[in-house]
Amino acid sequence: MIKINKKERNRAFILFILFSIWVLFIVYKLVKIQVFDYTKYISKVKSQSNRIFSLHPKRGTIYDCNGDVLAISIKTKSAFLSNKDKEESMKIYRLLSKKISLTIGERRNIKKRINKNRKFIWIKRKLEDREYEKLKKIKNNLSSKSTLGFIDEYKRIYPQKDLASHALGGVGVDEQGLCGIEYSVDSLIRGKGGKVKVLIDARGKIFEIEYLKQPVAGKDIFLSIDSSIQFFVEKELKRTLEKFRAKKGSVIVMNSKDSSILAMASYPFYDPSRIKYTSQRVLKNTAVSFLYDPGSTFKIILASSALENGVCYPQQVFNCYNGIFHIKNRTIYDIHPYERLTFEKIIINSSNIGAARIGLRLGKEKYYRTLKNFGFGSKTGINLPAEEYGILNSLKRWTNISVAFLSFGYEIAVTPIQMVRAFNVIAAGGYLIKPNILKGVDGIVLPKVRKIKILSPSTVHIMTSIMIEVVKTGTGKQTKIEGIDIAGKTGTAKKLKNGRYEDYYVSSFGGFFPAQDPKITMFIVIDEPKGKYYGGEVAAPLFKRIAKRLLIYLNIFPELDKRNEIRI
Amino acid sequence: MKKNKNKPLIRVFIVVMLFVFILLFIYSSLNLKNIDYGYRMHELILREKVLNEEVDKLKSQKASLLNLKRVEEIVKKRLNYQYPRSDQFIKIFESK
């Protein structure tokens, strides 16, 4: 055992005491800093290392019914100049401008802002990847690197370019919905920005994150549109419009069972990513905002009303006055004169006089009630902006001859979406179903819309058989497809220009198939076709071409030759 | 006598000091660990963000490649394919 003398023990004791004092001093200091002077030091730390950042939410993705991407937001860089020295900024701008594509207006604007000595100047927002790489190289070679900066921003991409452009719409430079579904579900899809507080060390590295406000990402949207159907519908529509040099046109393809929109095409199309360069005329969605006199397609509504109210029966004969019918001081003409026609033949041969006679027999109160039941004069409520109400005068404003003209689709203005919904009433067994384009949000399927029964099964049955005859032997013969029953109705209406009906026409065709168990309801409107203008010659062939493709796509096989059938 | 009086006091003192030291050590090591976790967390968040952005870019690229106009052009012009006619379809029934 080591023996320690008194002197050594005292020294150790003194050392121990000194050491203890030192430790206590440290403890005292720690307590002072962390407890008593806490607020003073925390504010110092905060000012040195705390940063608060805004978090931009990512806009939700839009998918079609098969899960194919129709619109997606991806992160890109936006370039800006931090203008400290005018000369220097101008020099850098000249270097940059050779590497990126800018319009003349944008170039002029940047120069103007540099000359005005603005501190912050956007060079180009949402750069392409290769543009960013080029600018990054330039920045690395600059002597004053802080003059050129980059900010992260989201950019909306539409991979299918102009496909379903009117249904999709588009967004502005700050990712705000401007039109189409992008606008109508903006609050859902946009998400909410957040705020985050971070602690940064001396090297600028983040070591603590605190969310002051959690960002909420925009919800993903699933549309009922099928991009494959949309693709060939658009292709065929474009072909028809170019053939007839028409002003515009629209095709709506609807699932007969639930009124979900499978395709909605309005020509001319546009690329949603170039929305700021697109004119208002092109941006207008003809399917929901084109108002026109429906013409003969409206006879379907009239006939349904007459049958439903028990005013007429299919074999009832009407005098058609050999093509000229005077009513008050107005005259109604038929293209092909008929002396007498049965109720069903009036619809099959599309006699205006016959329709007027049915209308007069029906009476304005009953007809008006039917028109209201079919939803004319009010929006369908589809989830798309700028939908028109249509024009249906109140009963008080109907003159004595209104009912006659309304019987063959004049004195009323409708939209194609209203017409497809009306045709779908017959296809859906007499139920009025609100058209819908939104299938689900964030993977959750939206509940089915409410159905309102407005036609009895017997009316539906008679109307279907009349509409089949329209295609088989009537004005819609050009729609006929061997082996499958198509129910439809043609329409040709003069356009009202400057208060007068002039020789400009709207051709239309509406129908559904297979007629016995409808799966697809379709409505076509072609505005101002040149050369031919009858619905049966312009819109009906287009209906047939689309229907043929749909049959293949949806595996609906016409009853063809038995050679094409194999039993295993 | 003196020797006996000081000994327990020193022991208590040593124990207290040791305890204080241990406490300080634990406190500072926990703090350091906390900061280290902060760095790692931020790195992971950044990585997740980058990966998510990459996924979005790939999704967009995939969708662009599947652009129906592009596909049709390749199929028709490069591969010389045509749309099938309705009579080319064969309906197969499964006998029960």
XYZ file of C-alpha atoms in Angstrom:
664
model
C 0.000 0.000 0.000
C 1.260 3.494 -0.887
C 1.659 5.699 2.048
C 0.644 9.318 1.542
C 1.943 11.876 3.945
C -0.017 14.789 5.300
C 1.570 17.353 2.947
C 0.624 15.369 -0.122
C -2.885 14.793 1.176
C -3.349 18.517 1.685
C -2.098 19.210 -1.857
C -4.533 16.686 -3.283
C -7.305 18.172 -1.241
C -6.508 21.695 -2.495
C -6.364 20.405 -6.080
C -9.647 18.648 -5.603
C -11.222 21.801 -4.191
C -9.915 23.870 -7.130
C -11.152 21.305 -9.603
C -14.534 21.249 -7.912
C -14.730 25.039 -8.039
C -13.959 24.865 -11.772
C -16.677 22.278 -12.355
C -19.147 24.248 -10.274
C -18.277 27.318 -12.261
C -19.052 25.473 -15.493
C -22.318 24.228 -14.015
C -23.143 27.745 -12.886
C -22.415 29.117 -16.341
C -24.487 26.428 -18.030
C -27.415 27.075 -15.727
C -27.042 30.810 -16.255
C -26.979 30.464 -20.052
C -29.691 27.855 -20.321
C -32.011 28.955 -17.552
C -31.555 32.578 -16.522
C -30.331 34.088 -19.806
C -32.323 31.632 -21.930
C -34.432 34.221 -23.722
C -31.464 36.444 -24.509
C -29.427 33.662 -26.073
C -32.307 31.962 -27.833
C -33.141 35.178 -29.663
C -29.464 35.494 -30.663
C -29.425 31.919 -31.976
C -32.693 32.434 -33.799
C -31.474 35.522 -35.575
C -28.300 33.728 -36.646
C -29.522 30.293 -37.593
C -33.298 30.324 -37.910
C -34.833 30.539 -41.336
C -38.485 30.349 -42.286
C -39.347 29.015 -45.703
C -42.658 28.862 -47.532
C -43.448 25.467 -48.967
C -45.294 25.426 -52.256
C -47.753 22.558 -52.569
C -47.541 20.202 -55.502
C -50.614 20.358 -57.708
C -52.416 17.042 -57.930
C -52.069 14.810 -60.960
C -54.983 14.291 -63.340
C -55.495 10.750 -64.587
C -57.943 9.292 -67.056
C -60.229 6.389 -66.088
C -57.450 3.863 -66.846
C -54.894 5.638 -64.680
C -53.000 7.224 -67.574
C -51.524 10.613 -66.757
C -53.251 13.554 -68.410
C -51.645 16.349 -66.386
C -48.783 16.280 -63.908
C -46.680 18.876 -62.114
C -42.926 18.498 -62.028
C -40.311 20.647 -60.346
C -38.363 22.983 -62.581
C -36.052 25.949 -62.144
C -36.898 29.553 -62.852
C -34.072 31.976 -63.569
C -33.886 35.525 -62.265
C -31.429 38.406 -62.226
C -30.556 40.115 -58.981
C -29.877 43.497 -60.493
C -27.158 45.320 -58.544
C -25.283 46.840 -61.433
C -27.168 47.762 -64.607
C -24.208 47.258 -66.934
C -23.267 43.933 -65.404
C -26.885 42.682 -65.510
C -27.246 43.665 -69.158
C -24.004 41.857 -69.993
C -25.214 38.702 -68.238
C -28.634 38.955 -69.868
C -27.023 39.113 -73.330
C -25.101 35.958 -72.517
C -28.233 34.186 -71.284
C -30.546 35.253 -74.051
C -28.528 33.290 -76.604
C -29.029 30.090 -74.642
C -32.768 30.161 -73.972
C -35.858 30.694 -76.068
C -37.616 33.969 -75.290
C -40.312 35.784 -77.191
C -39.649 39.281 -78.513
C -42.027 40.674 -75.892
C -40.240 38.875 -73.078
C -36.819 40.135 -74.284
C -38.118 43.676 -74.479
C -39.609 43.409 -71.006
C -36.369 42.141 -69.421
C -34.319 44.934 -71.014
C -36.852 47.501 -69.862
C -36.691 46.235 -66.295
C -32.884 46.240 -66.275
C -32.836 49.818 -67.567
C -35.388 50.830 -64.946
C -32.955 49.416 -62.384
C -35.443 46.938 -60.923
C -33.803 44.790 -58.269
C -35.496 41.497 -59.140
C -36.011 40.510 -62.758
C -37.413 37.231 -64.022
C -35.390 35.924 -66.951
C -37.496 32.881 -67.665
C -39.831 30.929 -65.497
C -40.056 27.148 -65.620
C -36.960 26.415 -67.668
C -36.504 23.284 -69.710
C -33.894 20.919 -68.234
C -31.367 21.616 -70.982
C -31.922 25.375 -70.650
C -31.224 25.134 -66.919
C -28.017 23.188 -67.555
C -26.823 25.866 -69.975
C -27.631 28.693 -67.555
C -25.985 26.843 -64.671
C -22.765 26.658 -66.683
C -22.975 30.387 -67.371
C -23.543 31.104 -63.682
C -20.471 29.053 -62.696
C -18.305 31.122 -65.043
C -19.611 34.452 -63.788
C -17.457 36.666 -61.597
C -20.504 37.893 -59.637
C -22.348 34.627 -59.150
C -25.126 36.142 -57.045
C -26.427 38.189 -59.990
C -27.997 35.116 -61.600
C -30.223 32.996 -59.386
C -32.615 30.086 -59.626
C -35.871 29.354 -57.814
C -37.676 26.013 -57.677
C -41.138 26.111 -59.210
C -43.639 23.539 -60.359
C -44.465 23.251 -64.019
C -47.650 21.661 -65.349
C -47.009 19.064 -68.023
C -49.650 17.688 -70.364
C -47.989 14.591 -71.826
C -50.808 13.933 -74.294
C -50.451 17.480 -75.670
C -53.809 18.607 -77.093
C -55.764 15.490 -76.099
C -58.926 16.363 -74.140
C -57.689 19.945 -74.014
C -61.097 21.500 -73.393
C -61.972 19.059 -70.648
C -58.606 19.529 -68.957
C -58.339 23.289 -69.389
C -55.028 24.662 -68.256
C -53.175 26.558 -65.569
C -51.532 29.956 -65.324
C -47.915 30.716 -64.593
C -48.528 30.382 -60.832
C -50.237 27.008 -61.277
C -53.715 28.440 -60.780
C -56.495 26.766 -62.763
C -57.685 28.929 -65.645
C -60.266 26.792 -67.399
C -61.586 23.255 -67.778
C -61.367 20.742 -64.947
C -58.148 22.455 -63.792
C -60.318 25.448 -62.912
C -63.429 23.719 -61.594
C -61.556 21.497 -59.116
C -58.819 24.033 -58.412
C -59.496 24.112 -54.662
C -59.109 20.317 -54.466
C -56.183 19.883 -56.794
C -54.166 22.936 -55.781
C -53.298 21.914 -52.225
C -52.259 24.315 -49.485
C -48.882 25.923 -48.964
C -46.962 25.357 -45.740
C -44.311 27.084 -43.645
C -41.236 25.477 -42.218
C -38.713 26.799 -39.717
C -35.215 25.395 -40.010
C -32.044 25.761 -37.970
C -28.916 26.245 -40.016
C -25.348 25.730 -38.799
C -22.321 27.845 -39.689
C -21.816 25.856 -42.884
C -25.382 26.525 -43.934
C -26.517 22.964 -43.330
C -29.966 22.371 -41.873
C -29.992 20.400 -38.642
C -33.456 21.021 -37.278
C -36.809 21.286 -39.015
C -40.035 22.461 -37.493
C -43.227 22.664 -39.531
C -45.080 25.835 -38.600
C -47.806 24.899 -41.056
C -47.883 21.496 -42.706
C -48.227 21.776 -46.494
C -51.152 19.880 -47.963
C -50.429 18.379 -51.375
C -53.120 18.773 -54.020
C -55.386 15.795 -54.453
C -55.019 13.522 -57.460
C -58.033 13.548 -59.744
C -59.382 10.659 -61.775
C -61.549 11.591 -64.735
C -64.125 9.383 -66.369
C -62.521 10.192 -69.738
C -60.879 7.292 -71.514
C -57.881 8.688 -73.390
C -58.040 5.994 -76.080
C -61.678 6.820 -76.889
C -60.889 10.525 -76.645
C -58.031 10.045 -79.102
C -60.027 8.487 -81.904
C -63.033 10.734 -81.280
C -60.789 13.787 -81.707
C -59.175 12.314 -84.788
C -62.503 11.607 -86.475
C -63.967 14.970 -85.451
C -60.987 16.805 -86.920
C -61.309 14.809 -90.133
C -65.003 15.729 -90.488
C -64.467 19.392 -89.676
C -61.662 19.667 -92.183
C -63.696 17.846 -94.827
C -66.670 20.178 -94.441
C -64.565 23.258 -93.607
C -66.782 23.743 -90.562
C -66.288 26.508 -88.021
C -66.270 24.302 -84.964
C -67.671 21.059 -83.672
C -68.099 18.885 -80.677
C -68.555 15.222 -79.842
C -69.614 13.908 -76.459
C -69.420 10.199 -75.729
C -71.220 9.116 -72.606
C -71.617 5.881 -70.696
C -75.349 5.243 -71.002
C -75.627 3.549 -67.620
C -74.260 6.284 -65.372
C -73.864 9.358 -67.630
C -70.109 9.460 -67.121
C -68.291 11.218 -69.937
C -65.947 8.890 -71.814
C -64.849 11.483 -74.334
C -65.516 15.151 -74.822
C -63.960 16.719 -77.856
C -64.352 20.267 -79.060
C -62.564 21.382 -82.188
C -60.340 23.397 -82.645
C -58.092 21.811 -80.021
C -55.245 23.528 -78.222
C -52.171 22.543 -76.253
C -52.916 23.291 -72.569
C -49.244 23.973 -71.881
C -49.449 26.890 -74.336
C -52.660 28.301 -72.933
C -51.357 31.861 -72.674
C -50.847 31.940 -76.421
C -54.337 30.519 -77.136
C -57.230 32.774 -78.155
C -60.454 32.928 -76.143
C -62.377 31.610 -79.156
C -60.324 28.413 -79.201
C -60.412 28.052 -75.403
C -64.205 27.965 -75.406
C -65.497 24.451 -74.740
C -68.149 23.986 -77.418
C -69.548 20.943 -75.609
C -70.787 23.003 -72.673
C -70.900 26.576 -73.894
C -72.109 26.483 -77.491
C -75.708 27.663 -77.671
C -77.658 26.695 -80.755
C -81.157 25.871 -81.941
C -81.280 22.059 -81.780
C -83.516 21.587 -84.818
C -84.877 18.133 -85.545
C -82.945 16.319 -82.803
C -85.439 18.020 -80.509
C -88.306 16.010 -82.006
C -87.181 13.192 -79.711
C -88.111 15.326 -76.699
C -91.413 16.273 -78.292
C -92.316 12.675 -79.142
C -91.357 11.493 -75.642
C -93.540 14.195 -74.133
C -96.502 13.343 -76.351
C -96.263 9.633 -75.541
C -95.650 10.194 -71.835
C -98.663 12.473 -71.565
C -100.801 9.983 -73.475
C -101.634 12.553 -76.133
C -100.518 10.453 -79.109
C -99.890 6.838 -80.029
C -97.362 5.531 -82.562
C -99.827 4.689 -85.325
C -101.804 7.936 -85.043
C -102.044 9.733 -88.392
C -101.389 13.454 -88.830
C -102.084 15.690 -91.789
C -98.786 17.107 -93.045
C -100.319 19.541 -95.569
C -98.057 18.526 -98.485
C -95.047 20.367 -97.114
C -96.531 23.808 -96.415
C -98.356 24.605 -93.214
C -99.587 28.068 -92.271
C -99.962 28.898 -88.659
C -101.045 32.428 -87.723
C -98.841 34.641 -89.883
C -95.967 32.134 -90.099
C -95.305 29.230 -92.487
C -93.662 25.923 -91.710
C -92.058 23.937 -94.527
C -90.985 20.340 -94.962
C -88.011 19.525 -97.203
C -89.856 16.481 -98.534
C -93.614 17.101 -98.760
C -95.894 14.546 -97.126
C -99.657 14.427 -97.253
C -100.190 12.259 -94.194
C -97.786 10.612 -91.796
C -98.149 8.464 -88.716
C -96.693 9.653 -85.420
C -93.633 7.413 -85.781
C -93.100 8.290 -89.451
C -93.081 11.984 -88.518
C -90.013 11.324 -86.368
C -88.437 8.814 -88.760
C -88.769 11.154 -91.778
C -88.209 14.248 -89.638
C -91.297 16.176 -90.752
C -91.396 19.688 -89.272
C -95.097 20.099 -90.032
C -95.912 16.763 -88.443
C -93.890 17.732 -85.355
C -95.685 21.073 -85.143
C -99.025 19.262 -85.327
C -97.978 16.915 -82.508
C -96.838 19.921 -80.483
C -100.107 21.746 -80.989
C -102.006 18.642 -79.893
C -99.770 18.273 -76.842
C -100.286 21.836 -75.694
C -97.817 24.269 -74.242
C -98.225 23.468 -70.525
C -97.472 19.768 -70.927
C -94.628 20.395 -73.345
C -93.085 23.055 -71.112
C -93.243 20.674 -68.129
C -91.423 17.996 -70.148
C -88.745 20.462 -71.252
C -88.207 21.441 -67.611
C -88.072 17.756 -66.610
C -85.395 17.169 -69.251
C -83.435 20.029 -67.686
C -83.527 22.518 -70.547
C -82.918 26.098 -69.559
C -80.686 25.075 -66.679
C -77.128 23.872 -66.313
C -76.526 20.141 -66.278
C -74.169 20.657 -63.351
C -71.231 18.893 -64.964
C -67.976 19.701 -63.241
C -66.768 22.057 -65.958
C -66.693 25.837 -65.950
C -68.425 28.231 -68.341
C -71.409 25.953 -68.830
C -74.328 27.772 -70.417
C -77.869 27.548 -69.100
C -79.388 27.468 -72.536
C -82.426 29.556 -73.371
C -85.893 28.325 -72.565
C -88.425 31.115 -72.379
C -90.817 31.003 -69.469
C -94.294 29.764 -70.283
C -95.641 33.296 -69.957
C -93.441 34.415 -72.839
C -94.574 31.624 -75.167
C -96.701 32.931 -78.015
C -99.511 30.965 -79.643
C -97.103 29.548 -82.196
C -94.162 28.944 -79.843
C -95.157 25.372 -79.193
C -95.211 24.648 -82.953
C -91.690 25.980 -83.509
C -90.379 24.453 -80.300
C -91.632 21.093 -81.581
C -88.901 20.974 -84.207
C -86.228 22.655 -82.164
C -86.514 26.394 -82.688
C -87.270 29.212 -80.209
C -84.969 27.410 -77.791
C -81.207 27.350 -77.373
C -79.437 24.317 -75.982
C -75.890 23.126 -75.418
C -74.495 19.807 -76.708
C -74.135 18.561 -73.108
C -77.845 19.215 -72.488
C -78.696 17.299 -75.637
C -76.556 14.284 -74.808
C -78.147 14.171 -71.356
C -81.609 14.325 -72.964
C -80.799 11.485 -75.401
C -79.392 9.497 -72.530
C -82.756 9.658 -70.745
C -84.079 7.196 -73.330
C -80.865 5.147 -73.293
C -80.927 4.947 -69.485
C -84.493 3.617 -69.380
C -86.228 6.912 -68.691
C -83.898 8.278 -66.026
C -82.390 11.744 -66.086
C -78.824 11.445 -64.831
C -76.464 14.341 -64.271
C -73.438 14.039 -66.591
C -70.223 13.599 -64.684
C -66.626 13.816 -65.681
C -65.046 13.336 -62.260
C -64.616 9.684 -61.370
C -62.605 9.861 -58.195
C -60.447 11.973 -55.942
C -57.222 10.577 -54.454
C -58.191 7.034 -55.372
C -61.613 7.269 -53.735
C -64.428 6.649 -56.206
C -67.085 9.313 -55.971
C -70.605 8.160 -55.129
C -72.974 7.576 -58.022
C -75.187 10.470 -58.971
C -78.900 10.473 -58.267
C -81.263 9.353 -61.044
C -84.621 10.994 -61.621
C -87.262 8.986 -63.435
C -88.946 11.157 -66.046
C -90.133 8.666 -68.674
C -92.090 5.447 -68.301
C -90.709 2.136 -69.671
C -93.388 2.037 -72.381
C -92.408 5.514 -73.686
C -88.753 4.476 -73.627
C -89.564 1.291 -75.522
C -91.549 3.100 -78.236
C -89.001 5.881 -78.557
C -86.154 3.368 -78.886
C -87.920 1.512 -81.676
C -88.701 4.800 -83.492
C -85.073 5.894 -83.172
C -83.871 2.529 -84.499
C -86.100 3.060 -87.540
C -84.608 6.558 -88.023
C -81.240 4.848 -88.548
C -82.578 1.886 -90.514
C -84.904 3.659 -92.920
C -85.084 7.340 -92.017
C -82.813 10.359 -92.117
C -80.030 8.654 -90.183
C -79.321 5.880 -92.700
C -75.671 6.838 -92.967
C -75.175 5.692 -89.370
C -76.247 2.125 -90.033
C -73.780 -0.579 -89.004
C -74.489 -4.160 -90.035
C -75.277 -6.445 -87.161
C -75.956 -3.828 -84.517
C -78.997 -1.723 -83.723
C -78.297 1.966 -83.377
C -80.991 4.341 -82.156
C -80.552 7.938 -83.250
C -81.919 11.161 -84.623
C -80.523 13.671 -87.054
C -80.792 17.421 -86.762
C -80.228 20.351 -89.104
C -80.945 23.838 -87.862
C -80.531 27.268 -89.345
C -78.435 29.672 -87.319
C -79.765 32.861 -85.876
C -77.505 35.710 -86.978
C -78.285 39.342 -86.185
C -81.844 38.434 -85.195
C -82.594 36.506 -88.417
C -82.327 32.878 -89.414
C -79.802 32.801 -92.221
C -78.322 30.133 -94.455
C -75.771 28.976 -91.939
C -76.455 25.595 -90.427
C -75.728 23.482 -87.399
C -75.697 19.764 -88.194
C -76.175 17.331 -85.382
C -76.751 13.710 -84.605
C -77.547 12.038 -81.316
C -77.928 8.385 -80.579
C -77.080 5.351 -78.535
C -76.090 1.730 -79.060
C -76.591 -1.192 -78.835
C -80.190 -0.042 -78.846
C -81.519 -3.035 -76.855
C -79.001 -2.629 -74.058
C -77.413 0.795 -74.514
C -73.817 1.160 -73.449
C -72.848 4.326 -75.283
C -74.762 7.539 -75.862
C -73.190 10.012 -78.231
C -74.023 13.468 -79.462
C -72.367 15.311 -82.326
C -72.655 18.971 -83.295
C -70.977 20.486 -86.347
C -71.204 24.249 -86.695
C -71.451 25.807 -90.151
C -70.342 22.969 -92.432
C -69.758 24.026 -96.037
C -71.116 22.115 -99.002
C -73.330 19.542 -97.330
C -75.083 20.600 -94.181
C -77.777 18.053 -93.302
C -77.257 16.210 -90.045
C -77.720 12.928 -91.882
C -74.887 13.783 -94.271
C -72.409 15.547 -91.997
C -72.854 14.371 -88.409
C -74.307 10.890 -89.024
C -71.275 9.502 -90.939
C -69.030 10.794 -88.160
C -71.240 9.017 -85.612
C -70.864 5.802 -87.601
C -67.068 6.027 -87.819
C -66.727 6.659 -84.083
C -69.300 3.956 -83.262
C -67.382 1.399 -85.347
C -64.206 2.081 -83.428
C -66.045 2.089 -80.111
C -67.553 -1.301 -80.837
C -64.091 -2.780 -81.331
C -62.640 -0.951 -78.339
C -65.463 -1.949 -75.995
C -65.641 -5.531 -77.265
C -69.205 -5.122 -78.471
C -69.463 -7.470 -81.409
C -72.107 -6.916 -84.050
C -74.157 -9.964 -84.980
C -72.068 -10.702 -88.022
C -71.413 -13.655 -90.195
C -71.258 -16.897 -88.239
C -67.851 -17.549 -89.823
C -66.439 -15.013 -87.380
C -67.527 -17.081 -84.403
C -65.676 -19.954 -82.805
C -66.952 -22.150 -80.024
C -64.437 -23.760 -77.724
C -9.142 11.995 14.531
C -8.830 14.584 11.744
C -8.276 11.820 9.185
C -11.527 10.108 10.087
C -13.529 13.329 9.980
C -12.539 14.327 6.332
C -12.805 10.951 4.618
C -16.625 10.559 4.340
C -17.010 14.189 3.315
C -14.567 13.761 0.468
C -16.316 10.577 -0.625
C -19.687 12.292 -0.707
C -18.128 15.138 -2.621
C -16.552 12.780 -5.140
C -19.855 10.967 -5.621
C -21.707 14.244 -6.142
C -19.105 15.487 -8.617
C -19.174 12.206 -10.484
C -22.931 12.390 -10.667
C -22.750 15.949 -11.995
C -20.182 14.840 -14.559
C -22.267 11.929 -15.701
C -25.307 14.179 -15.984
C -23.380 16.720 -18.026
C -21.991 13.987 -20.224
C -25.386 12.450 -20.870
C -26.945 15.844 -21.497
C -24.306 16.941 -23.996
C -24.138 13.581 -25.760
C -27.928 13.549 -26.116
C -27.824 17.041 -27.520
C -25.106 16.100 -29.972
C -27.019 13.006 -31.003
C -30.130 15.128 -31.441
C -28.275 17.504 -33.725
C -26.789 14.591 -35.635
C -30.260 13.095 -36.093
C -31.426 16.501 -37.318
C -28.789 16.474 -40.042
C -29.634 12.917 -41.007
C -33.347 13.646 -41.013
C -32.897 16.613 -43.267
C -30.707 14.598 -45.600
C -33.384 11.900 -45.789
C -36.141 14.450 -46.371
C -34.081 15.937 -49.187
C -33.471 12.498 -50.665
C -37.161 11.665 -50.465
C -37.988 14.944 -52.181
C -35.459 14.328 -54.933
C -36.751 10.782 -55.420
C -40.365 11.987 -55.546
C -39.415 14.600 -58.107
C -37.600 11.935 -60.091
C -40.692 9.691 -59.941
C -42.848 12.555 -61.217
C -40.420 13.265 -64.045
C -40.364 9.595 -65.013
C -44.170 9.421 -64.870
C -44.389 12.430 -67.152
C -41.784 10.940 -69.515
C -43.625 7.618 -69.575
C -46.887 9.381 -70.364
C -45.181 11.390 -73.115
C -43.812 8.207 -74.633
C -47.293 6.701 -74.490
C -48.737 9.739 -76.267
C -51.323 8.149 -78.528
C -50.456 10.316 -81.521
C -46.825 9.261 -81.230
C -47.725 5.588 -80.791
C -50.036 5.666 -83.798
C -47.393 7.324 -85.926
C -44.815 4.668 -85.012
C -47.271 1.829 -85.542
C -48.536 3.108 -88.867
C -45.458 4.670 -90.424
C -42.574 2.657 -89.017
C -44.200 -0.711 -88.472
C -46.662 -0.404 -91.348
C -49.573 -1.675 -89.261
C -53.217 -0.909 -89.970
C -56.332 -0.708 -87.860
C -58.142 -4.057 -87.857
C -61.412 -4.275 -89.754
C -64.457 -5.477 -87.874
C -64.620 -8.639 -90.024
C -61.103 -9.546 -88.899
C -62.327 -10.060 -85.361
C -63.172 -13.574 -84.318
C -65.661 -14.051 -81.548
C -64.780 -16.954 -79.285
C -67.507 -18.592 -77.217
C -66.704 -20.795 -74.298
C -69.122 -23.711 -74.249
C -70.566 -24.384 -70.806
